[in-house]
Coordinates of C-alpha atoms in Angstrom, one line a residue:
M11 CA -11.1 31.6 50.5
T12 CA -14.1 30.2 48.5
A13 CA -12.8 26.6 49.2
V14 CA -12.4 27.5 52.9
R15 CA -16.8 28.9 52.7
L16 CA -17.5 25.7 51.3
K17 CA -15.3 23.6 53.6
E18 CA -17.4 26.0 56.7
R19 CA -20.8 25.2 54.2
K20 CA -20.3 21.3 54.8
A21 CA -19.8 21.4 58.3
K22 CA -22.6 23.3 58.9
T23 CA -24.3 20.5 57.0
G24 CA -22.9 17.6 58.7
R25 CA -24.1 19.7 61.6
A26 CA -27.4 19.4 61.0
V27 CA -27.3 16.3 59.7
V28 CA -26.2 14.7 62.9
A29 CA -28.8 16.6 65.2
L30 CA -31.3 16.0 63.0
S31 CA -30.3 11.9 63.2
S32 CA -30.3 12.5 67.3
K33 CA -33.6 14.0 67.2
V34 CA -35.0 10.9 65.1
S35 CA -33.3 8.3 67.3
Y36 CA -35.2 10.3 70.5
V37 CA -38.6 10.0 68.7
H38 CA -38.3 5.9 67.2
K39 CA -36.6 5.4 70.9
L40 CA -39.5 7.2 72.8
A41 CA -42.1 5.7 70.7
E42 CA -40.5 2.3 71.4
L43 CA -40.5 2.8 75.2
Y44 CA -44.3 4.4 75.3
E45 CA -45.6 1.5 73.8
A46 CA -43.9 -1.2 75.6
L47 CA -45.2 0.7 78.9
P48 CA -48.6 -0.4 80.8
P49 CA -51.7 1.7 80.1
D50 CA -50.9 3.5 83.7
A51 CA -47.4 4.4 83.2
Q52 CA -48.6 5.7 79.4
R53 CA -50.8 8.1 81.2
S54 CA -48.6 9.4 83.8
L55 CA -45.8 10.0 81.1
L56 CA -47.8 11.8 79.2
E57 CA -49.8 13.4 82.0
K58 CA -46.5 14.8 83.9
H59 CA -43.5 14.8 81.1
L60 CA -45.3 15.3 77.4
L61 CA -48.0 17.0 78.1
P62 CA -45.6 20.2 79.9
L63 CA -43.8 20.7 76.9
L64 CA -46.9 22.1 74.8
N65 CA -45.7 25.4 77.1
A66 CA -42.4 24.6 76.1
L67 CA -43.0 25.0 71.6
P68 CA -44.1 27.8 69.8
E69 CA -47.6 28.7 70.0
E70 CA -48.2 27.6 65.7
L71 CA -46.5 24.5 66.6
S72 CA -48.3 24.2 70.5
N73 CA -52.1 24.8 68.1
N74 CA -51.0 22.5 65.5
V75 CA -51.1 19.7 68.6
V76 CA -54.0 21.0 69.7
S77 CA -56.1 21.2 66.7
A78 CA -54.8 17.7 65.6
A79 CA -56.3 15.9 68.8
M80 CA -59.9 17.4 68.3
E81 CA -60.2 16.2 65.0
I82 CA -59.4 12.8 66.2
R83 CA -61.6 13.5 68.8
S84 CA -64.3 14.4 66.6
R85 CA -63.7 11.1 64.4
F86 CA -64.0 9.1 67.7
R87 CA -67.1 10.5 68.7
T88 CA -69.5 8.5 67.0
M89 CA -67.9 4.9 68.0
P90 CA -70.0 2.3 69.0
R91 CA -69.3 1.9 73.3
L92 CA -68.2 -1.9 73.9
D93 CA -70.1 -2.5 77.6
L94 CA -68.4 -5.9 77.8
K95 CA -69.5 -5.6 81.8
G96 CA -72.9 -5.0 80.6
K97 CA -73.3 -7.5 78.3
K98 CA -72.0 -10.3 80.6
K99 CA -74.7 -8.6 83.1
E100 CA -77.1 -9.5 80.7
V101 CA -76.3 -12.4 79.7
N102 CA -75.4 -13.9 82.4
G103 CA -78.5 -13.0 84.2
L104 CA -80.7 -14.3 80.7
M105 CA -78.6 -17.5 81.3
D106 CA -79.5 -18.0 85.4
A107 CA -83.5 -17.6 84.3
L108 CA -83.2 -20.1 81.4
N109 CA -81.0 -22.7 84.2
L110 CA -84.1 -21.8 86.5
D111 CA -86.6 -22.2 84.0
T112 CA -84.9 -26.0 83.3
K113 CA -85.1 -26.8 86.4
L114 CA -88.8 -26.0 87.1
A115 CA -90.1 -27.4 83.7
A116 CA -90.8 -30.2 85.3
T117 CA -93.1 -28.9 87.7
R118 CA -95.0 -26.4 85.6
D119 CA -97.0 -26.7 82.6
R120 CA -95.3 -24.0 80.7
S121 CA -91.6 -23.8 80.1
N122 CA -90.3 -20.5 79.0
R123 CA -87.2 -21.7 77.7
E124 CA -87.9 -20.5 74.1
E125 CA -88.1 -16.9 74.7
L126 CA -85.2 -17.4 77.2
L127 CA -83.3 -18.4 74.3
T128 CA -84.4 -16.2 72.3
E129 CA -83.6 -13.1 74.3
V130 CA -79.8 -14.6 75.1
V131 CA -79.2 -15.5 70.6
D132 CA -80.7 -11.5 69.6
S133 CA -78.4 -10.4 72.9
L134 CA -75.3 -11.5 71.7
T135 CA -76.3 -11.0 68.1
S136 CA -77.0 -7.5 68.5
W137 CA -73.2 -5.8 68.8
L138 CA -71.8 -8.2 66.6
N139 CA -72.3 -5.5 64.2
D140 CA -71.1 -2.6 67.0
I141 CA -67.8 -5.4 67.4
W142 CA -67.0 -5.1 63.5
S143 CA -67.2 -1.7 63.2
V144 CA -64.8 -0.5 66.4
A145 CA -62.0 -2.7 64.7
Y146 CA -62.6 -2.3 61.0
E147 CA -64.1 1.3 61.0
F148 CA -62.4 3.0 63.7
H149 CA -59.5 1.1 64.3
D150 CA -59.5 0.9 67.4
N151 CA -59.6 -1.1 70.5
Y152 CA -58.8 -4.2 68.8
H153 CA -58.2 -5.9 72.0
L154 CA -61.7 -5.6 73.7
A155 CA -63.7 -6.3 70.6
H156 CA -61.6 -9.2 70.6
V157 CA -62.6 -10.4 74.1
C158 CA -66.2 -9.6 73.4
L159 CA -65.6 -12.2 70.1
L160 CA -64.7 -14.9 73.3
F161 CA -67.3 -13.9 75.3
T162 CA -70.0 -14.4 72.6
A163 CA -68.1 -17.5 71.3
D164 CA -67.9 -18.8 74.6
V165 CA -72.1 -18.1 75.4
A166 CA -72.9 -19.3 72.1
S167 CA -71.2 -22.6 72.3
T168 CA -72.7 -23.4 76.3
L169 CA -75.9 -22.8 74.4
V170 CA -75.8 -25.8 72.5
E171 CA -74.4 -27.9 75.4
I172 CA -76.6 -26.6 78.1
P173 CA -77.7 -29.7 80.1
G174 CA -81.6 -30.6 80.6
I175 CA -83.3 -28.9 78.0
G176 CA -84.5 -32.3 76.2
C177 CA -85.1 -32.4 72.2
K178 CA -83.1 -29.5 71.0
C179 CA -84.7 -29.7 67.4
S180 CA -86.4 -26.2 67.9
L181 CA -83.0 -24.6 69.1
M182 CA -80.8 -26.0 66.6
N183 CA -83.2 -24.7 63.8
M184 CA -83.9 -21.5 65.8
P185 CA -83.5 -18.6 62.7
I186 CA -80.6 -16.2 63.1
D187 CA -80.4 -13.1 61.0
I188 CA -77.2 -11.3 61.4
A189 CA -76.2 -7.6 59.2
I190 CA -73.4 -6.3 58.7
K191 CA -73.9 -2.4 57.8
A192 CA -71.1 0.5 57.8
R193 CA -71.8 3.7 58.9
D194 CA -73.1 5.1 56.1
G195 CA -75.8 1.9 55.9
K196 CA -73.9 0.2 53.1
M197 CA -74.7 -3.7 53.7
I198 CA -71.0 -5.4 53.8
K199 CA -72.1 -8.4 54.9
S200 CA -75.5 -11.0 56.2
F201 CA -75.2 -14.2 57.6
V202 CA -78.8 -16.7 57.4
L203 CA -78.2 -19.4 60.3
R204 CA -79.9 -21.5 61.9
G205 CA -79.4 -22.6 65.3
P206 CA -76.7 -20.8 67.7
H207 CA -73.8 -23.0 67.1
T208 CA -73.8 -21.6 63.4
L209 CA -73.3 -18.5 64.8
R210 CA -69.4 -19.4 65.2
K211 CA -69.5 -18.6 61.3
A212 CA -70.3 -14.7 61.9
I213 CA -67.9 -14.5 64.5
L214 CA -65.3 -16.4 62.6
W215 CA -65.9 -13.7 60.1
I216 CA -65.7 -11.0 62.3
W217 CA -62.5 -11.9 63.9
R218 CA -60.8 -12.1 60.3
E219 CA -61.4 -8.7 60.1
V220 CA -59.9 -7.2 63.5
F221 CA -57.1 -9.2 63.0
V222 CA -56.3 -8.1 59.3
S223 CA -57.1 -4.5 60.7
M224 CA -54.8 -4.8 63.4
L225 CA -51.8 -5.6 60.7
A226 CA -53.1 -2.4 58.8
Y227 CA -53.5 0.3 60.9
G228 CA -52.0 -1.1 64.4
S229 CA -49.0 -0.5 65.8
S230 CA -46.0 -2.4 66.1
S231 CA -47.1 -3.9 70.0
T232 CA -51.2 -4.3 69.2
K233 CA -49.3 -6.7 66.2
S234 CA -46.9 -8.3 68.8
K235 CA -50.6 -9.6 70.3
I236 CA -52.0 -11.1 67.5
P237 CA -50.5 -14.9 68.1
E238 CA -51.7 -14.6 71.7
M239 CA -55.2 -13.6 70.3
I240 CA -55.2 -16.5 68.2
E241 CA -53.8 -18.7 70.3
D242 CA -57.1 -17.7 72.2
V243 CA -59.7 -18.3 69.8
E244 CA -58.4 -21.8 69.4
M245 CA -58.2 -22.9 73.2
L246 CA -61.8 -21.7 73.4
M247 CA -63.5 -23.3 69.6
G248 CA -60.3 -26.0 68.8
W249 CA -57.6 -26.1 65.9
E250 CA -60.2 -26.8 63.4
A251 CA -61.7 -22.5 64.0
L252 CA -58.3 -21.0 62.9
E253 CA -58.5 -22.5 59.5
R254 CA -62.2 -21.0 59.4
L255 CA -61.0 -18.1 60.5
L256 CA -58.5 -17.7 57.8
Y257 CA -61.6 -18.0 55.3
G258 CA -64.1 -15.7 57.4
G259 CA -65.9 -18.9 58.7
R260 CA -66.4 -21.0 56.0
S261 CA -65.9 -25.0 55.9
F262 CA -64.0 -27.0 53.2
V263 CA -64.3 -30.7 52.6
S264 CA -61.2 -32.2 51.7
K265 CA -60.9 -34.8 48.9
H266 CA -57.8 -36.5 50.2
E267 CA -58.5 -38.7 53.5
G268 CA -58.5 -36.2 56.4
F269 CA -60.2 -33.1 57.6
E270 CA -63.8 -32.6 56.8
D271 CA -65.8 -30.5 58.4
D272 CA -69.2 -31.5 58.0
D273 CA -71.4 -28.5 59.0
V274 CA -75.0 -29.6 58.4
W275 CA -76.6 -27.0 59.8
D276 CA -75.6 -24.3 57.7
D277 CA -77.7 -22.0 56.0
D278 CA -77.2 -20.3 52.6
D279 CA -75.6 -17.1 53.2
D280 CA -74.5 -13.7 50.8
D281 CA -70.9 -14.9 50.3
D282 CA -71.1 -12.0 47.7
D283 CA -68.1 -9.8 49.5
E284 CA -66.0 -12.6 49.0
E285 CA -63.5 -11.6 45.8
F286 CA -62.1 -14.8 43.7
P287 CA -59.9 -13.9 40.8
D288 CA -60.4 -16.7 38.7
D289 CA -63.2 -19.1 38.5
N290 CA -60.9 -22.3 37.5
V291 CA -58.9 -21.3 41.4
F292 CA -62.6 -21.4 42.8
D293 CA -64.8 -23.5 42.5
Y294 CA -68.3 -24.3 44.8
V295 CA -68.9 -27.5 46.4
I296 CA -73.0 -27.7 46.4
E297 CA -74.4 -29.8 48.6
E298 CA -77.9 -31.1 48.1
D299 CA -79.5 -28.6 50.6
G300 CA -78.4 -25.8 48.8
D301 CA -75.4 -25.1 51.4
E302 CA -72.7 -23.3 49.6
D303 CA -70.8 -23.0 52.4
Y304 CA -67.7 -25.3 51.3
V305 CA -65.0 -25.0 48.9
D306 CA -62.9 -27.6 47.5
E307 CA -59.8 -28.3 49.1
D308 CA -58.0 -28.5 45.9
S309 CA -59.0 -25.4 44.1
R310 CA -57.6 -23.5 47.1
H311 CA -53.8 -23.2 45.5
T312 CA -52.2 -21.0 43.2
P313 CA -48.5 -20.1 42.4
N314 CA -48.5 -17.4 45.0
G315 CA -50.6 -19.3 47.4
P316 CA -54.3 -19.1 48.4
S317 CA -55.4 -15.5 46.6
F318 CA -59.4 -15.9 47.8
I319 CA -58.7 -14.9 51.3
H320 CA -60.2 -11.1 50.2
A321 CA -62.9 -9.3 51.0
T322 CA -64.1 -6.5 48.5
H323 CA -65.0 -4.3 51.0
W324 CA -60.7 -4.0 52.1
P325 CA -59.1 -1.4 50.5
E326 CA -55.6 -2.3 49.5
S327 CA -53.7 -1.1 52.8
M328 CA -55.7 -4.1 54.2
A329 CA -55.9 -6.5 51.4
Q330 CA -52.2 -6.9 51.2
H331 CA -51.8 -8.3 55.0
R332 CA -53.9 -11.1 54.6
T333 CA -51.0 -13.3 53.4
R334 CA -49.3 -12.2 57.2
L335 CA -51.9 -13.3 58.6
R336 CA -52.2 -16.6 56.9
E337 CA -48.8 -17.1 58.0
L338 CA -49.6 -16.5 61.6
I339 CA -52.3 -19.1 61.4
E340 CA -50.5 -21.7 60.1
D341 CA -47.7 -21.0 62.5
R342 CA -49.9 -21.9 65.0
L343 CA -50.9 -24.7 63.7
H344 CA -47.3 -25.6 63.1
T345 CA -47.3 -25.7 67.1
I346 CA -50.0 -27.6 67.7
F347 CA -48.6 -30.0 65.3
R348 CA -45.7 -30.5 67.1
A349 CA -47.0 -31.3 70.4
M350 CA -49.8 -33.7 68.6
P351 CA -49.4 -34.4 64.9
S352 CA -52.7 -35.8 63.4
M353 CA -54.0 -36.5 59.8
D354 CA -56.6 -34.0 59.7
M355 CA -54.4 -31.1 60.8
F356 CA -51.4 -32.3 58.6
N357 CA -54.2 -32.2 55.3
V358 CA -55.0 -28.6 57.0
I359 CA -51.5 -27.3 56.9
R360 CA -51.0 -28.0 53.9
A361 CA -54.4 -26.3 52.6
I362 CA -53.7 -23.1 53.4
S363 CA -49.9 -23.0 53.1
A364 CA -48.5 -21.0 49.9
N365 CA -46.0 -24.2 49.0
P366 CA -47.3 -27.1 49.4
I367 CA -44.4 -28.9 48.5
V368 CA -41.6 -27.4 51.1
T369 CA -44.8 -27.5 53.7
D370 CA -45.2 -31.1 53.2
Q371 CA -42.0 -32.2 54.0
I372 CA -41.9 -29.9 56.9
L373 CA -44.6 -31.6 58.2
L374 CA -42.9 -35.1 57.5
K375 CA -39.9 -33.8 59.6
E376 CA -42.1 -32.7 62.4
T377 CA -44.1 -36.1 62.7
N378 CA -40.9 -38.3 62.8
E379 CA -39.0 -36.0 65.4
N380 CA -42.6 -36.4 67.5
A381 CA -43.9 -39.7 66.7
T382 CA -42.6 -41.8 69.7
K383 CA -44.0 -38.7 72.5
S384 CA -47.4 -40.5 73.3
S385 CA -50.1 -42.7 72.5
D386 CA -51.9 -40.1 70.7
T387 CA -48.9 -38.9 68.5
L388 CA -47.9 -42.8 67.6
V389 CA -51.4 -42.9 66.1
G390 CA -50.8 -39.4 64.4
A391 CA -47.9 -40.4 63.3
L392 CA -49.0 -43.5 61.7
A393 CA -52.2 -42.7 60.1
I394 CA -49.9 -40.1 58.2
Y395 CA -47.5 -42.7 57.4
T396 CA -50.3 -44.5 56.1
S397 CA -51.5 -42.0 53.7
K398 CA -48.1 -41.3 52.4
V399 CA -47.7 -44.8 52.0
N400 CA -44.2 -44.9 53.6
A401 CA -44.2 -48.9 55.1
F402 CA -40.3 -48.4 56.2
R403 CA -41.6 -45.5 58.6
I404 CA -44.1 -47.7 59.6
Y405 CA -42.3 -50.7 60.9
T406 CA -40.0 -48.4 62.6
L407 CA -42.5 -47.5 64.6
L408 CA -44.2 -50.8 65.6
D409 CA -40.9 -52.5 65.8
T410 CA -39.9 -49.7 68.9
H411 CA -42.9 -48.2 70.2
S412 CA -46.2 -50.9 69.5
H413 CA -46.4 -50.9 73.2
L414 CA -47.9 -47.7 73.1
L415 CA -50.9 -48.5 70.9
R416 CA -54.1 -48.7 72.7
P417 CA -56.9 -51.3 71.9
C418 CA -59.0 -48.0 70.5
D419 CA -56.3 -47.7 67.8
A420 CA -57.1 -50.8 66.1
E421 CA -58.6 -49.2 63.3
V422 CA -55.3 -47.0 62.3
L423 CA -53.2 -50.3 62.9
Q424 CA -54.8 -52.2 60.5
K425 CA -54.3 -49.2 58.0
A426 CA -51.0 -49.6 58.5
V427 CA -50.4 -52.9 58.5
R428 CA -52.0 -53.4 55.2
V429 CA -49.5 -50.6 54.0
L430 CA -46.6 -53.2 55.6
A431 CA -48.2 -56.3 53.8
G432 CA -48.2 -54.6 50.2
S433 CA -44.4 -54.3 50.8
G434 CA -41.4 -55.9 51.8
Y435 CA -42.3 -55.9 55.2
S436 CA -44.7 -58.9 55.1
S437 CA -43.9 -60.8 57.2
N438 CA -43.9 -58.4 59.9
A439 CA -46.7 -57.6 58.9
L440 CA -48.2 -61.5 59.5
E441 CA -47.0 -61.5 62.6
I442 CA -48.7 -58.4 63.9
L443 CA -51.9 -59.6 62.2
E444 CA -51.9 -62.9 64.6
R445 CA -50.9 -61.3 67.2
E446 CA -53.8 -58.5 67.2
L447 CA -56.1 -61.2 66.5
L448 CA -55.4 -63.3 69.4
D449 CA -55.8 -59.7 71.7
T450 CA -59.3 -59.4 70.4
I451 CA -59.9 -62.6 70.9
R452 CA -58.6 -62.6 74.7
A453 CA -60.7 -59.1 74.8
I454 CA -63.5 -61.1 73.9
H455 CA -63.2 -63.9 76.1
A456 CA -62.7 -61.1 78.7
A457 CA -66.3 -59.4 77.9
L458 CA -67.9 -62.9 77.9
T459 CA -66.6 -63.8 81.8
A460 CA -68.5 -60.5 83.1
V461 CA -71.6 -62.2 81.9
F462 CA -70.7 -65.6 82.2
G463 CA -68.2 -65.5 85.3
L464 CA -68.2 -69.0 86.0
V465 CA -67.2 -70.2 82.6
D466 CA -64.1 -71.1 83.3
H467 CA -64.5 -73.1 86.5
T468 CA -62.8 -76.6 86.0
E469 CA -65.9 -78.3 86.4
H470 CA -68.1 -76.1 83.4
K471 CA -64.7 -77.0 81.1
I472 CA -66.0 -80.8 81.8
D473 CA -69.3 -80.0 81.3
V474 CA -68.4 -78.4 77.7
E475 CA -66.3 -81.8 76.6
E476 CA -69.5 -83.8 77.7
I477 CA -71.9 -81.5 75.7
L478 CA -69.3 -81.6 72.4
K479 CA -69.9 -85.5 72.4
L480 CA -73.5 -85.6 72.0
R481 CA -74.7 -85.5 68.7
A482 CA -75.8 -82.3 66.9
G483 CA -78.9 -81.2 66.7
S484 CA -80.6 -84.4 69.6
S485 CA -82.9 -82.8 72.4
E486 CA -80.2 -84.1 75.3
R487 CA -77.7 -81.6 73.7
K488 CA -80.0 -78.9 73.6
D489 CA -81.1 -79.1 77.7
R490 CA -77.2 -79.6 78.4
I491 CA -76.5 -76.8 76.9
Q492 CA -79.1 -74.6 78.5
R493 CA -78.4 -76.1 81.7
W494 CA -74.4 -75.2 81.2
V495 CA -75.7 -71.5 80.3
D496 CA -77.5 -70.9 82.9
S497 CA -74.7 -72.5 85.9
I498 CA -72.7 -70.3 84.4
L499 CA -74.4 -67.0 84.9
T500 CA -73.2 -63.6 86.9
H501 CA -75.9 -63.8 88.8
A502 CA -76.8 -60.3 90.7
A503 CA -75.6 -59.7 94.1
P504 CA -78.7 -59.1 96.2
M505 CA -80.2 -55.5 97.0
N506 CA -78.9 -53.8 99.9
P507 CA -81.2 -53.5 102.6
V508 CA -80.8 -49.5 102.6
A509 CA -81.6 -49.3 98.8
F510 CA -84.7 -52.1 99.5
A511 CA -86.2 -50.0 101.8
A512 CA -86.0 -46.9 99.7
M513 CA -87.3 -48.9 97.0
M514 CA -90.7 -49.3 99.2
M515 CA -90.8 -45.8 100.3
G516 CA -91.4 -45.2 96.7
F517 CA -87.9 -43.4 95.9
P518 CA -86.7 -44.2 92.1
M519 CA -84.4 -46.7 91.6
T520 CA -82.6 -48.2 88.8
A521 CA -84.5 -50.8 86.2
A522 CA -84.7 -54.2 88.0
V523 CA -82.9 -57.2 86.4
E524 CA -84.6 -59.5 84.8
E525 CA -84.2 -62.8 86.7
G526 CA -81.7 -64.6 85.7
G527 CA -80.4 -61.6 83.9
H528 CA -77.7 -59.6 83.6
E529 CA -77.5 -56.2 84.5
D530 CA -75.9 -53.9 81.9
T531 CA -73.5 -51.2 83.7
A532 CA -73.6 -49.5 80.5
G533 CA -76.7 -48.8 79.6
F534 CA -76.3 -45.1 80.1
L535 CA -74.1 -45.2 77.2
D536 CA -77.5 -45.5 75.2
D537 CA -78.4 -41.9 75.5
I538 CA -75.0 -40.2 75.3
D539 CA -74.4 -38.2 72.2
H540 CA -71.8 -41.0 70.3
A541 CA -70.2 -37.9 67.8
D542 CA -69.4 -36.4 71.3
P543 CA -65.3 -37.4 71.2
D544 CA -65.0 -36.8 75.2
W545 CA -67.4 -40.1 75.4
E546 CA -64.8 -42.6 73.2
E547 CA -62.6 -43.6 76.5
L548 CA -66.0 -44.7 78.1
K549 CA -67.3 -46.4 75.1
E550 CA -64.1 -48.3 74.9
E551 CA -64.2 -49.6 78.4
F552 CA -67.6 -50.4 78.6
R553 CA -68.3 -51.2 75.2
P554 CA -65.4 -52.1 73.3
P555 CA -66.6 -52.4 68.7
L556 CA -65.0 -56.3 69.2
K557 CA -66.7 -57.6 66.3
E558 CA -66.0 -54.4 64.4
R559 CA -61.9 -55.4 65.6
F560 CA -61.9 -59.1 65.0
D561 CA -63.8 -58.2 61.2
G562 CA -60.8 -55.9 60.4
W563 CA -58.4 -58.2 61.7
C564 CA -59.8 -61.5 59.3
Q565 CA -60.4 -58.8 56.3
L566 CA -56.9 -58.0 56.1
T567 CA -55.6 -62.3 55.6
A568 CA -56.7 -61.3 52.1
M569 CA -53.3 -59.6 51.8
W570 CA -51.5 -62.9 51.3
K571 CA -51.9 -65.9 49.4
E572 CA -54.6 -68.7 50.2
T573 CA -52.1 -71.0 52.0
T574 CA -50.6 -68.3 54.2
N575 CA -54.2 -67.1 55.4
K576 CA -55.2 -70.8 56.2
T577 CA -51.8 -71.0 58.4
A578 CA -51.8 -68.4 60.3
L579 CA -56.1 -68.4 61.0
G580 CA -55.6 -72.0 61.9
N581 CA -53.1 -70.9 64.5
V582 CA -55.0 -68.4 66.0
Y583 CA -58.1 -70.7 65.7
A584 CA -56.1 -73.6 67.6
K585 CA -55.0 -71.2 70.9
A586 CA -58.4 -69.4 70.3
V587 CA -60.6 -72.9 71.2
Q588 CA -57.8 -73.6 74.0
I589 CA -58.8 -70.0 75.8
M590 CA -62.2 -70.5 75.1
P591 CA -63.2 -74.7 74.0
Y592 CA -66.9 -74.2 73.9
L593 CA -66.2 -72.2 70.7
R594 CA -66.1 -75.8 68.9
G595 CA -69.8 -75.8 68.9
A596 CA -71.7 -73.9 67.1
D597 CA -74.9 -74.5 68.7
I598 CA -73.5 -73.2 72.4
V599 CA -72.1 -70.3 71.2
E600 CA -76.1 -69.5 69.6
H601 CA -77.0 -69.9 72.9
L602 CA -74.3 -67.8 74.9
I603 CA -75.2 -65.3 71.9
V604 CA -78.6 -65.1 73.1
R605 CA -78.7 -64.8 76.8

């Protein structure tokens, strides 16, 4: 009898377990389905199917659900409201006023530019504390906080690049104070910055807070959106910003060749919230201007990876997720690297990795797989292999894909050839050296013909031979050289009749060409920002650094023995004077340079 009862009890227990597990599976399945639904569908499911179930529950359970909802409402009652639409309307209105003021500044005695710029910056910084509070303190509206930060970063970069405001000294030195405070009034972080371009430090610090909070408290659906958000940051601010984001807006100086973010406008800021477990692990690099915002790359690693990606105000429930954020950022950087390998990115990925040795091997494998996809990838691969002194890889790439290299890649190629010259591929390096010297000479010849368009005419070549026969330094030779230079000049075309009529009526025209001179069609390059990479292509087309390239190749000849040097340079010189016979006369070249 006892055995029968035990058997029945086991059967009942088994049925209860099955029923409970079935309920748990239903809850889990419903939660997954709910997370996958769009907002409107979620609300429809809640109103039509879930809320009516409250009436079917026991009164006590229904009261518990309602009480929990009231408690949640009470908690979020003090949450700041992020009015993105209103902020866009306000800031865009100020930007329109700023653009109008810039256009009218030339016709008015006074400009409101300074006041308008200050209003825009104040408007942008005024809601940064609210954005942080919504994401960090209330663990809600993560996507809205992210979009608000995107808008703020976009406007801040637009302010720096806004055209027609003349000298930007006052803008770049505009004092900006930002304080991030908790709901209880405790100071969490303060920024003392100069210029709207330094707002990125505060913005990236808040972005790190948003992402770590999402990883700690967000739902699985929320967490799945983080890679897409990181990509948004990269597309807006560049891949370099991802490392800054990881370290809370800080920038780092690498001792190795490669990534270096020199932010000369950054002021001191209060970094007391950053926790560094060991003074030997983390060392400041103190700049002469007192900026403690840079960190030595060699101090970034501990046995467990970069452990100082931490802030003391983070609870342990958040701090433990910082490693996951590093992994997500590293994954994004790897994706970019595979598409466009570069020495800078190589150094950054290796620096933030928890295992630099393994990461180094992975990066070299990715470099090898993508090196020949384009000119840019080839240059990036050459720079990486040069830093690793991998002569075999350099030789292989140059032997099969040197046709992808452009004149502007000469500096990278020269460094790669230097590695080859010091290895078993010395003869191959010498061939490249001679070939590139001749290409540079041809480029110099092409640049000369743009100014001296008749220099290659047969009669003028005959004149050069006759001049070279005259005694050096004689007055007759000087006069012949002067007449020869005048005869080969490319003279400007006559002015268009319509343009001439417009000039006579008082319309502004381009600067007149000096008599007998040559118009500089690249004069606009004098006024550009030479640090802006967007101008590189035009500078290469109109003002290529031919002298620097030629000198660079000539300096490389020191890698070979003197006899080899003389032979190589002799061959190049013979072909150079064949192309430009006037190179045999130093006084002729001097006259050409003067003109």
